[in-house]
Tab-separated table of C-alpha atoms in Angstrom:
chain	number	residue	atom	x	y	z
A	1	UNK	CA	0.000	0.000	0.000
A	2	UNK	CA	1.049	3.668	-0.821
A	3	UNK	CA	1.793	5.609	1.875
A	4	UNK	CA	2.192	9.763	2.555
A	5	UNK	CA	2.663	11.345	6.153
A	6	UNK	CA	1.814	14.520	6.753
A	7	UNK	CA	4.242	15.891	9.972
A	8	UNK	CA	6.993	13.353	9.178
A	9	UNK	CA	9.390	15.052	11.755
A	10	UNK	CA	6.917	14.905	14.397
A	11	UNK	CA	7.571	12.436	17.692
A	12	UNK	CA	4.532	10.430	16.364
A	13	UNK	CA	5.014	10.692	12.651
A	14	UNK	CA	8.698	9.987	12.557
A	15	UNK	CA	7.584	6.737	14.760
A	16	UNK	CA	4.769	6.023	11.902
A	17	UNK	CA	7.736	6.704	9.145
A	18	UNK	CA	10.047	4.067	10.821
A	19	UNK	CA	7.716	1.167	10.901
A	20	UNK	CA	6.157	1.757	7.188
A	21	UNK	CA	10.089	1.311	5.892
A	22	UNK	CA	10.841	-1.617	7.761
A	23	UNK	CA	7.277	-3.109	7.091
A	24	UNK	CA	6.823	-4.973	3.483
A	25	UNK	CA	3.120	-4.757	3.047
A	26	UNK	CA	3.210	-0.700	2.962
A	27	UNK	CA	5.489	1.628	0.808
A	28	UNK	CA	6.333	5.252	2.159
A	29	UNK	CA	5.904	7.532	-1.315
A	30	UNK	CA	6.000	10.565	0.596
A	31	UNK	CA	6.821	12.311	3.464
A	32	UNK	CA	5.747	16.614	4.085
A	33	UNK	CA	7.745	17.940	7.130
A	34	UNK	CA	8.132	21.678	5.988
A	35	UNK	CA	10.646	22.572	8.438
A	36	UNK	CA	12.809	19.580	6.934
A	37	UNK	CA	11.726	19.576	3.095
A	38	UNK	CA	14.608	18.664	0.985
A	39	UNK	CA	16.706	16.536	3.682
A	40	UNK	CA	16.837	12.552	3.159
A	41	UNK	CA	13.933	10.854	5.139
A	42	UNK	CA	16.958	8.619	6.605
A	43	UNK	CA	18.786	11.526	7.802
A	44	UNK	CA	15.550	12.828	9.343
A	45	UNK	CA	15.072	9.649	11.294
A	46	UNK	CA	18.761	9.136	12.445
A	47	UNK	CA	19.727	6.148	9.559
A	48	UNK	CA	20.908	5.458	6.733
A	49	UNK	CA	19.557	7.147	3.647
A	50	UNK	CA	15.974	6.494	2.702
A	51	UNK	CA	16.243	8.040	-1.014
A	52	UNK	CA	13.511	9.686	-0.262
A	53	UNK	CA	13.479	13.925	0.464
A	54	UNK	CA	11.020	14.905	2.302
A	55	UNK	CA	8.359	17.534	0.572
A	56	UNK	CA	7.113	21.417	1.805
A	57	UNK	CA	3.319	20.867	1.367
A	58	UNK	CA	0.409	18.373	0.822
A	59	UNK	CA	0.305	19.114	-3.276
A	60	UNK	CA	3.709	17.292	-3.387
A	61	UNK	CA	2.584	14.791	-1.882
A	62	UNK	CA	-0.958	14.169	-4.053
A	63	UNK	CA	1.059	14.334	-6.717
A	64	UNK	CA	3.261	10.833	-5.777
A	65	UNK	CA	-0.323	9.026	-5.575
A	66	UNK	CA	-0.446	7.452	-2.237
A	67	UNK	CA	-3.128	5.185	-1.680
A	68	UNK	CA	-3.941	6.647	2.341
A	69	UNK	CA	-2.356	9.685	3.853
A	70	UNK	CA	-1.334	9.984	8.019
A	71	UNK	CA	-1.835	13.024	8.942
A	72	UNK	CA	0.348	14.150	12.612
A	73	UNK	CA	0.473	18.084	11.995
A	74	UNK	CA	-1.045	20.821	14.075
A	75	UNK	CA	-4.876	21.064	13.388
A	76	UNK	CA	-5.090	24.807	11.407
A	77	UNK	CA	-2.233	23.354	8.740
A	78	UNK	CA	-4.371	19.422	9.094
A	79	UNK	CA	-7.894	21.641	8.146
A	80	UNK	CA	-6.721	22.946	4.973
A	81	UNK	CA	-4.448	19.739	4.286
A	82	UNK	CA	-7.560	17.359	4.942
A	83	UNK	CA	-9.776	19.492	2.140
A	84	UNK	CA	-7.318	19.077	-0.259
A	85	UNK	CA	-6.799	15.621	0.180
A	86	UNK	CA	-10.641	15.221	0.191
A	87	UNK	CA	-10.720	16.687	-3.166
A	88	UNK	CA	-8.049	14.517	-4.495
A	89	UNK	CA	-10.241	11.481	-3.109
A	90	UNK	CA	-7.315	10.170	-0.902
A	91	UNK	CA	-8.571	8.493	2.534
A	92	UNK	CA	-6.830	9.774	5.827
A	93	UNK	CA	-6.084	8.650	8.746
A	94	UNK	CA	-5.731	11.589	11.401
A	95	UNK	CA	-4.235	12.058	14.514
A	96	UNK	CA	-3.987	15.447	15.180
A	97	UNK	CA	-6.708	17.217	17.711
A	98	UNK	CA	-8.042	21.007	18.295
A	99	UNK	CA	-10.631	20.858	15.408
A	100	UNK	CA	-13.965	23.008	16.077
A	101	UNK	CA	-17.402	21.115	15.225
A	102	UNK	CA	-17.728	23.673	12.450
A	103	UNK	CA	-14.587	22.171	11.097
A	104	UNK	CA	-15.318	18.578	11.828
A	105	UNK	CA	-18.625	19.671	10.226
A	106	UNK	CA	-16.961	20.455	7.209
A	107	UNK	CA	-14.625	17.905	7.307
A	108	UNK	CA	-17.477	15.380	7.398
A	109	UNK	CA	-19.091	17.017	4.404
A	110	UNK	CA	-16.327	16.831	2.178
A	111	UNK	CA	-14.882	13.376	3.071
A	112	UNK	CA	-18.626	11.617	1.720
A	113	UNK	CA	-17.580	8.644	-0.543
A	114	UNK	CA	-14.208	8.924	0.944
A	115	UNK	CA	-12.888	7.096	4.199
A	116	UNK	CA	-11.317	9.053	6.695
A	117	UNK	CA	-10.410	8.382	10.323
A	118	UNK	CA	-9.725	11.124	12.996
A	119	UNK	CA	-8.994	9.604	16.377
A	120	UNK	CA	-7.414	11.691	19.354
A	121	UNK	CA	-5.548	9.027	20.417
A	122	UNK	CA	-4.651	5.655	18.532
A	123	UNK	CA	-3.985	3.486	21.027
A	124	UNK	CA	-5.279	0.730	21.633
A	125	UNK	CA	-5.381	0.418	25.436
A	126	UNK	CA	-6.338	3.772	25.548
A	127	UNK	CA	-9.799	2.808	23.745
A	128	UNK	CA	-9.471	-0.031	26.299
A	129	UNK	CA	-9.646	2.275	29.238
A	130	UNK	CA	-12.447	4.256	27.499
A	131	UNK	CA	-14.752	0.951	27.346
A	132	UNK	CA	-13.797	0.012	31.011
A	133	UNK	CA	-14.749	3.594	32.033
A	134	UNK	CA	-17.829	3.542	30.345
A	135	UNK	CA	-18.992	0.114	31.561
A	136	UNK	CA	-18.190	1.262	35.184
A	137	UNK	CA	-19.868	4.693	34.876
A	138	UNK	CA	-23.384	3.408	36.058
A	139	UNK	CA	-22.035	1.849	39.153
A	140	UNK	CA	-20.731	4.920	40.875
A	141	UNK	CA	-21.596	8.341	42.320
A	142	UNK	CA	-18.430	10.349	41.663
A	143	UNK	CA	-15.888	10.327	38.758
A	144	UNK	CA	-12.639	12.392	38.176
A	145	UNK	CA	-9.579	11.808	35.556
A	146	UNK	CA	-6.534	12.652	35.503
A	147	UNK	CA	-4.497	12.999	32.204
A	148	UNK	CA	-0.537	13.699	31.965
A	149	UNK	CA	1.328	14.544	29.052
A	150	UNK	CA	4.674	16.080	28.458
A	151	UNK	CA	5.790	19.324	28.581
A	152	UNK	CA	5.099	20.090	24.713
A	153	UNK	CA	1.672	19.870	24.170
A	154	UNK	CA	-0.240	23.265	24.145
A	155	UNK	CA	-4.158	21.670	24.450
A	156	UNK	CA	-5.483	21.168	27.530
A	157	UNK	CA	-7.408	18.969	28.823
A	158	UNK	CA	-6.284	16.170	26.022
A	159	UNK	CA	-8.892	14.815	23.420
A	160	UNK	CA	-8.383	11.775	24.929
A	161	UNK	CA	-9.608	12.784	28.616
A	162	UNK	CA	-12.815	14.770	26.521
A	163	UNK	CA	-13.950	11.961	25.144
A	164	UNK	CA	-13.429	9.110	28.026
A	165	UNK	CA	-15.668	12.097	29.797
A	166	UNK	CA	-18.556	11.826	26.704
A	167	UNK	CA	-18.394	8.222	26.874
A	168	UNK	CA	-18.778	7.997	30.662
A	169	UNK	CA	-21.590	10.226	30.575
A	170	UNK	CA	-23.324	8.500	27.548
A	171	UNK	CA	-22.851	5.082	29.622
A	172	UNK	CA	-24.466	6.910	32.815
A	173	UNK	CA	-27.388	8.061	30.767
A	174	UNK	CA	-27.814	5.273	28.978
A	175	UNK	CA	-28.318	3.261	32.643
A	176	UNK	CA	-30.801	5.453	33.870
A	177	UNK	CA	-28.674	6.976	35.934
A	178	UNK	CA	-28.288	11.155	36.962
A	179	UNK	CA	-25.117	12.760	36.539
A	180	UNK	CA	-22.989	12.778	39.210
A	181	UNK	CA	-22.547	14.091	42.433
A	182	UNK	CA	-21.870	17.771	42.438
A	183	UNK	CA	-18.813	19.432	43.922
A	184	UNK	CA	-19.202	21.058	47.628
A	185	UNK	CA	-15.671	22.441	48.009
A	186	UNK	CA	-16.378	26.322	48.858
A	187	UNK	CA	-13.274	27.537	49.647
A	188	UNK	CA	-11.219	27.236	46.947
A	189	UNK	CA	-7.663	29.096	47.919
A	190	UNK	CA	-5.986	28.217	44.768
A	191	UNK	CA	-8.392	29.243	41.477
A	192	UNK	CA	-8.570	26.103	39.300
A	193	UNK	CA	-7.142	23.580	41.449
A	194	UNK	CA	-10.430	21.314	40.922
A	195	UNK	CA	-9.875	21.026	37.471
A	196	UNK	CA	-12.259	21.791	34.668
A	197	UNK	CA	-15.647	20.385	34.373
A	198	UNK	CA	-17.436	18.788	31.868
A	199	UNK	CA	-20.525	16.728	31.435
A	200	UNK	CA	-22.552	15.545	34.482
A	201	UNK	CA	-19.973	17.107	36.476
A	202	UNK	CA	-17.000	14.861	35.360
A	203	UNK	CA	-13.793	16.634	36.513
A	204	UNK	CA	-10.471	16.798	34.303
A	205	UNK	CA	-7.410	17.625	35.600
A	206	UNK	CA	-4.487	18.297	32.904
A	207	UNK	CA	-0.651	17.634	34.320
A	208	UNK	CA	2.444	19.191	31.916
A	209	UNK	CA	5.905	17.350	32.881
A	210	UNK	CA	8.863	16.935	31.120
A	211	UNK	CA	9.520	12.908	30.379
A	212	UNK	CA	6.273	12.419	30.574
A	213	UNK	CA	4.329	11.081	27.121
A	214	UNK	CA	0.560	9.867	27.419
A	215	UNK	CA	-1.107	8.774	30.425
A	216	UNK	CA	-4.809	8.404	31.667
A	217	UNK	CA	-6.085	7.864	34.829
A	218	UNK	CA	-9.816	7.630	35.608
A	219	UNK	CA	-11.230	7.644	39.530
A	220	UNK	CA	-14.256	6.643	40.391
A	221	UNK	CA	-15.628	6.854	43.761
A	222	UNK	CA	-19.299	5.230	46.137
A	223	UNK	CA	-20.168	4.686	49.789
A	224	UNK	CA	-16.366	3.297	51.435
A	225	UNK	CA	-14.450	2.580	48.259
A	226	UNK	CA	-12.748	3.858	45.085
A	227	UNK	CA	-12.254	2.215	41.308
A	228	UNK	CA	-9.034	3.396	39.320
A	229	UNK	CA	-8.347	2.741	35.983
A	230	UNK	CA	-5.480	3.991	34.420
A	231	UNK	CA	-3.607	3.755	31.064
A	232	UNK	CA	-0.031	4.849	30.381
A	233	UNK	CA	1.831	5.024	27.006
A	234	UNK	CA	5.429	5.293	27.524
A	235	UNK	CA	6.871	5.681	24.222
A	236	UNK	CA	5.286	6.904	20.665
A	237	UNK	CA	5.404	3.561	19.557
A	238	UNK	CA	1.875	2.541	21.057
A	239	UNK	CA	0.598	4.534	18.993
A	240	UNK	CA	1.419	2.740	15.529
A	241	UNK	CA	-0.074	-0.489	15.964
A	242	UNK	CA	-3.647	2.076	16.161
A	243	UNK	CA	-2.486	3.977	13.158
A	244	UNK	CA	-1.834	0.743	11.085
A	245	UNK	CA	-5.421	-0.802	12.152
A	246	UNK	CA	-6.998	2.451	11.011
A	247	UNK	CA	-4.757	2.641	7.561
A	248	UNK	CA	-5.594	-1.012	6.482
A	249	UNK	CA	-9.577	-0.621	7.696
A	250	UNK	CA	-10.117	3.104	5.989
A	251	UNK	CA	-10.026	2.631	2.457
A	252	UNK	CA	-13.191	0.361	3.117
A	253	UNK	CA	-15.131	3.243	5.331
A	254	UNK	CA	-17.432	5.915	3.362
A	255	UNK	CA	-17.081	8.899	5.028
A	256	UNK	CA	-15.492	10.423	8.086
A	257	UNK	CA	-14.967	8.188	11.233
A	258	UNK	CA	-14.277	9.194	14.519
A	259	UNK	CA	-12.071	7.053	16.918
A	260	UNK	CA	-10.672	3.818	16.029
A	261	UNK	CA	-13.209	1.761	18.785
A	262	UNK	CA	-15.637	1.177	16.002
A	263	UNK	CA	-12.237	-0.491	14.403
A	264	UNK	CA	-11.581	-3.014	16.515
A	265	UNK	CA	-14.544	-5.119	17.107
A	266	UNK	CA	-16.219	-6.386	20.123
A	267	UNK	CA	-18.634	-5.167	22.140
């Protein structure tokens, strides 16, 4: 399969770019990184050279005809990249984050009759944690997560944490059940330090450190006990096994998908 990544010198999609040259069944025909266009995709990725320069913009990389396109970039470039690439009639798989509905809106619009995946985080025991979470949800009265990422990222909280929030409050309605039970801290001598709040009073709390990479941690609390679930990716690379399920799956899918849970099966 034809291959283009979009954010090549990114920590994810230089992880993607590694395991699509080592792996047979897939063959990297592009690679856009514009702060590195020109340079040898080998040089980029600390090895030998690939014989293949990495491009300045998406057009470049239509033009080499790649069967599905990865998109890591930063979501204003990923808009504008994503239209042109639904123009072109090449499916994407996505993992960058910060869209607005109006653009996901959009996005939806212009990727009918053409598979594309957008998923804020590929992987797979992070969906995991999200099913757990969700099949816990009606069993408690109070919920809060937790979500750590390193030093670099500049969204807060992470897609990730948003939508483990949705799904826990889908699986609480769903049951039957209210939302959950409000906050009665009244003194708050730090503003903030509860964390944001979301639906059904779900609280997020966002931690920046250096070293860190991925990690999700979901507390739920009743009458005399507590239920934490937690998910930690340690390295970049638990990402790609995600990103390959969605790039084999999304040239069958008619229009935009969001999340890979619908990917993997199951109930």
């Amino acid at each position: 399969m034809r291959i283009g990544v979009l954010g090549a010198g990114g920590k994810v999609g230089s992880s993607v770019c590694r395991v699509i040259l080592e792996d047979p069944e897939y063959e990297l025909v592009a690679a856009v990184d514009p702060k590195l266009a020109g340079i040898d995709l080998g040089q980029m990725l600390g090895r030998q050279a690939a014989g293949l320069i990495a491009r300045r913009d998406v057009e470049a990389l239509i033009a080499e005809r790649p069967e599905v396109v990865i998109d890591f970039t930063e979501a204003r470039g990923s808009y504008r990249n994503l239209l042109k690439l639904a123009e072109a009639g090449v499916p994407a798989v996505v993992g960058t984050t910060g869209y607005t509905q109006e653009e996901l809106d959009h996005l939806a619009q212009a990727f009918a009759g053409v598979g594309c995946v957008i998923a804020s985080n590929f992987s797979i025991g992070a969906i995991l944690l999200m099913r757990c979470a969700a099949l816990c949800a009606p069993y408690f009265e109070s919920v809060e997560i937790v979500e750590t990422h390193h030093d670099q990222k500049v969204d807060a909280p992470s897609g990730t944490s948003l939508e483990t929030a949705k799904w826990i409050a889908e699986a609480r309605q769903g049951a039957g059940e209210g939302g959950f039970l409000g906050d009665r801290t009244s003194n708050l001598k730090v503003e903030g330090v509860r964390g944001g709040v979301v639906d059904d009073e779900i609280r997020i709390h966002s931690l920046r450190l250096r070293g860190a990479v991925a990690h999700h941690e979901v507390v739920f609390g009743a009458a005399g006990q507590t239920l934490t679930i937690r998910h930690d990716s340690h390295d970049r690379a638990s990402f790609v096994p995600g990103v390959l399920l969605a790039v084999d799956r999304v040239r069958g899918l008619d229009g935009l998908v969001i999340g890979i849970d619908g990917l993997l099966g199951g109930d």
